[in-house]
Coordinates of C-alpha atoms in Angstrom, one line a residue:
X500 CA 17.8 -2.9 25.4
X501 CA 14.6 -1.4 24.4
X502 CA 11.5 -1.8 26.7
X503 CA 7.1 -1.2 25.6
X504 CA 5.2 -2.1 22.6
X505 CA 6.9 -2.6 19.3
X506 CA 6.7 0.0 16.6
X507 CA 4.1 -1.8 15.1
X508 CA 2.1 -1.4 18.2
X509 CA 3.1 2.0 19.5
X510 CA 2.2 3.4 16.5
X511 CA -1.6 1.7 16.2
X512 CA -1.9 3.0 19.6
X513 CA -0.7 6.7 18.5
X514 CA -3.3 6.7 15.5
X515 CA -5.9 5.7 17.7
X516 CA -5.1 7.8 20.4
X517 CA -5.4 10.7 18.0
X518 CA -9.1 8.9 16.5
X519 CA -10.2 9.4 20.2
X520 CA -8.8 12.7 20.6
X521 CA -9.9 14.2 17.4
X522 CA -13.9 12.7 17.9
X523 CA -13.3 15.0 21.5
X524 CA -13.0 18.1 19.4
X525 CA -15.8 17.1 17.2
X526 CA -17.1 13.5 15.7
X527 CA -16.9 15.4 12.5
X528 CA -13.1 15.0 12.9
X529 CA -13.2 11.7 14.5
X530 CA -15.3 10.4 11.7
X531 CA -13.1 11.6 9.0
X532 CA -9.9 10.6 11.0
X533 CA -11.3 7.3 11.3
X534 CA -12.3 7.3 7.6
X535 CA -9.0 8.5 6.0
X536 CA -6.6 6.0 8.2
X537 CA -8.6 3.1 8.1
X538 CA -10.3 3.6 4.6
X539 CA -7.6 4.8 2.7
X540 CA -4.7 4.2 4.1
X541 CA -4.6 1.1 6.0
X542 CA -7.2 -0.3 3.3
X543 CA -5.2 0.6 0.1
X544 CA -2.0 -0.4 2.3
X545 CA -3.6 -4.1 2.9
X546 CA -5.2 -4.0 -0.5
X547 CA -2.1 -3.3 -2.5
X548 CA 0.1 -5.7 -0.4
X549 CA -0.1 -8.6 -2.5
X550 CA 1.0 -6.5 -5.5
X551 CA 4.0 -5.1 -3.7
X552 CA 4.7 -8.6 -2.4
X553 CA 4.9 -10.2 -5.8
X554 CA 6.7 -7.3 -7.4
X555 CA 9.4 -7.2 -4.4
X556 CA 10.1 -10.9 -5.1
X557 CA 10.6 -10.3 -8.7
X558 CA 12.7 -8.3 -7.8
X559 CA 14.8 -10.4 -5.5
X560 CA 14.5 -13.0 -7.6
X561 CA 16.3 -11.3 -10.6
X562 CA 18.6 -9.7 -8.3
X563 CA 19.7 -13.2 -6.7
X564 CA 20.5 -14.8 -10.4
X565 CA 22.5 -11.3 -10.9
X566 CA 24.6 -12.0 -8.1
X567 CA 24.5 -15.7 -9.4
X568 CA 26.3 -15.0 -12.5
X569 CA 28.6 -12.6 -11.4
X570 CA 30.0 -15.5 -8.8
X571 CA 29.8 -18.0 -11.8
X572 CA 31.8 -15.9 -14.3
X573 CA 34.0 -15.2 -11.3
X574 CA 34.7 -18.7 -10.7
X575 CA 34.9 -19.6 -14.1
X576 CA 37.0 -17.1 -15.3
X577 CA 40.3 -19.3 -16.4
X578 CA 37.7 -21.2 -18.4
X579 CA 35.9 -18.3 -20.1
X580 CA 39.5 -17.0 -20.7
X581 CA 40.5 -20.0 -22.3
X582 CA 38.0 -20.7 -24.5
X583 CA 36.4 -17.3 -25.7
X584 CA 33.1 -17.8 -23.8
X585 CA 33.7 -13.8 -22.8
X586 CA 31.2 -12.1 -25.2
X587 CA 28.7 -14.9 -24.0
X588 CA 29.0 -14.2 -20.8
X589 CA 28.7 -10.5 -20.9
X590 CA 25.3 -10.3 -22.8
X591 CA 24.4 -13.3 -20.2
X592 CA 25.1 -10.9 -17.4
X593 CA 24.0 -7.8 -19.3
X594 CA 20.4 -9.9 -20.0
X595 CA 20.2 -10.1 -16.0
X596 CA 21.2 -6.8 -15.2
X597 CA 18.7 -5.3 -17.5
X598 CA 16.1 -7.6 -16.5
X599 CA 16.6 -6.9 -12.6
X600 CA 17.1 -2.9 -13.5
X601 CA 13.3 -3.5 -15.3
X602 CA 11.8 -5.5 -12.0
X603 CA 13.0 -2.9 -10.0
X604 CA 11.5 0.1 -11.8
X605 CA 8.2 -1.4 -11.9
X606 CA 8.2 -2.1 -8.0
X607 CA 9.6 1.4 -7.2
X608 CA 6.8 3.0 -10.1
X609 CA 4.5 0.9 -7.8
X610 CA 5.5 2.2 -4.8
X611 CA 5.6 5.7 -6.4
X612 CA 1.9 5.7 -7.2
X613 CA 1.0 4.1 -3.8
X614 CA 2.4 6.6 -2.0
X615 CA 1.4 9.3 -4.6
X616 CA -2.5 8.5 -4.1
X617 CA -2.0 8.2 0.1
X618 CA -0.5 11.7 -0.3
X619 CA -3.2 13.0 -2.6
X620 CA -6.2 11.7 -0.4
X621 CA -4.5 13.3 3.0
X622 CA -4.6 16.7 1.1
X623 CA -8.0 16.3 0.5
X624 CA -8.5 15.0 3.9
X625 CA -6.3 18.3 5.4
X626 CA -8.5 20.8 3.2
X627 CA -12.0 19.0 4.6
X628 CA -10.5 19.4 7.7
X629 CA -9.3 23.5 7.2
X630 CA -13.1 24.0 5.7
X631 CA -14.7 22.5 8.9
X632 CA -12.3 24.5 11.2
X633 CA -12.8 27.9 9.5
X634 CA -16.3 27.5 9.5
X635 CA -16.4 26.4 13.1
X636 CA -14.5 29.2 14.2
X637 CA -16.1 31.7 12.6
X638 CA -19.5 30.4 13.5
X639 CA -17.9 30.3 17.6
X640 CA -18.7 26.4 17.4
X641 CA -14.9 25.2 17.3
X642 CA -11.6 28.1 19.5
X643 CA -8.4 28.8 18.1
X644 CA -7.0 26.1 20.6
X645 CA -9.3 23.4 18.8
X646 CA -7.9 24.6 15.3
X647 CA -4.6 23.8 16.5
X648 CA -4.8 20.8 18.2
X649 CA -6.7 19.2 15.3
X650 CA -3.6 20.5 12.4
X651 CA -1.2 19.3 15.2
X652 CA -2.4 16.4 15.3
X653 CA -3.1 15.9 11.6
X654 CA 0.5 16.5 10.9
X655 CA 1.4 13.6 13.6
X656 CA -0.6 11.3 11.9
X657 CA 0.7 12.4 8.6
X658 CA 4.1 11.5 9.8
X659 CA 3.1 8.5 11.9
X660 CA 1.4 7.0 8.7
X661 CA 4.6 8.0 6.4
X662 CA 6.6 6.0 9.0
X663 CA 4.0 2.9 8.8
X664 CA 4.0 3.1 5.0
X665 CA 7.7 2.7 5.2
X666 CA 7.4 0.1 7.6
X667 CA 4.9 -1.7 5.2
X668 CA 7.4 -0.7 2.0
X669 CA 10.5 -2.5 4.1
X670 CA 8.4 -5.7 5.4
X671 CA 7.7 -6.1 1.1
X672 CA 11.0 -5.8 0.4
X673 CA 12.1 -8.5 3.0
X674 CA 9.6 -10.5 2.3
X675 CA 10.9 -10.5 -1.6

């Protein structure tokens, strides 16, 4: 039995623990903390979830009238035998495979991109952040312990938002 918050919870909490903790180093890093998880990710996240939605149910969908099929020619199979429905049935079942293997390769290219772009803005987001700590050590406004602590807890974030984003790619997927 598991006792405390949910993931769901637990994890908000973490990325705002690490908002706050980041704006203590500097609002610079708060700001652009803030920016980067709420802006990009969580907005293209919510933006995009009505697109992942429908293309997950596609999916399903297609899938379901696979597995459809397959129980039809299964239970029909004296009667397919009998009367030479076989080559019918086959390009049937062959129309829904390839139709489910196309549905599925469009969610995952989806999901590909998604994840492709929330990657690409947290390396722009990770270089802003290495300009603004080089320049604040060197000009004796940021220490050594500050650099750390803010990469630390990038990296945290990174992998408490790749957990989220998983968590948001899983809820599509049941949800289709």
């Amino acid at each position: 039995v598991r006792f405390g918050l949910p993931t769901w919870n637990r994890r908000a909490l973490a990325l705002i623990i690490a908002v706050i903790t980041a704006w203590q180093v500097s609002r610079c890093f708060g700001l652009a903390l803030s920016v980067w998880i709420f802006g990009f990710f969580l907005g293209s996240s919510l933006r995009f979830l009505r697109t992942a939605k429908t293309l997950s149910d596609e999916a399903a969908g297609l899938k379901a009238t696979v597995f459809g099929t397959i129980v039809d020619i299964l239970t029909n199979s004296m009667t397919v035998r009998l009367f030479g429905g076989k080559l019918f049935e086959e390009s049937q079942l062959e129309k829904r495979f390839q139709a489910t293997l196309n549905a599925e390769q469009k969610r995952d290219k989806f999901f590909m991109l998604l994840y492709f772009f929330l990657g690409f803005s947290f390396i722009i987001f990770q270089i802003l952040c290495l300009w603004w700590l080089v320049w604040g050590v060197k000009s004796g406004l940021y220490t050594v312990g500050d650099f750390s602590l803010i990469m630390a807890l990038n990296l945290s974030v990174l992998e408490c938002v790749w957990r989220v984003s998983l968590d948001i790619c899983e809820f599509a997927e049941s949800l289709g």
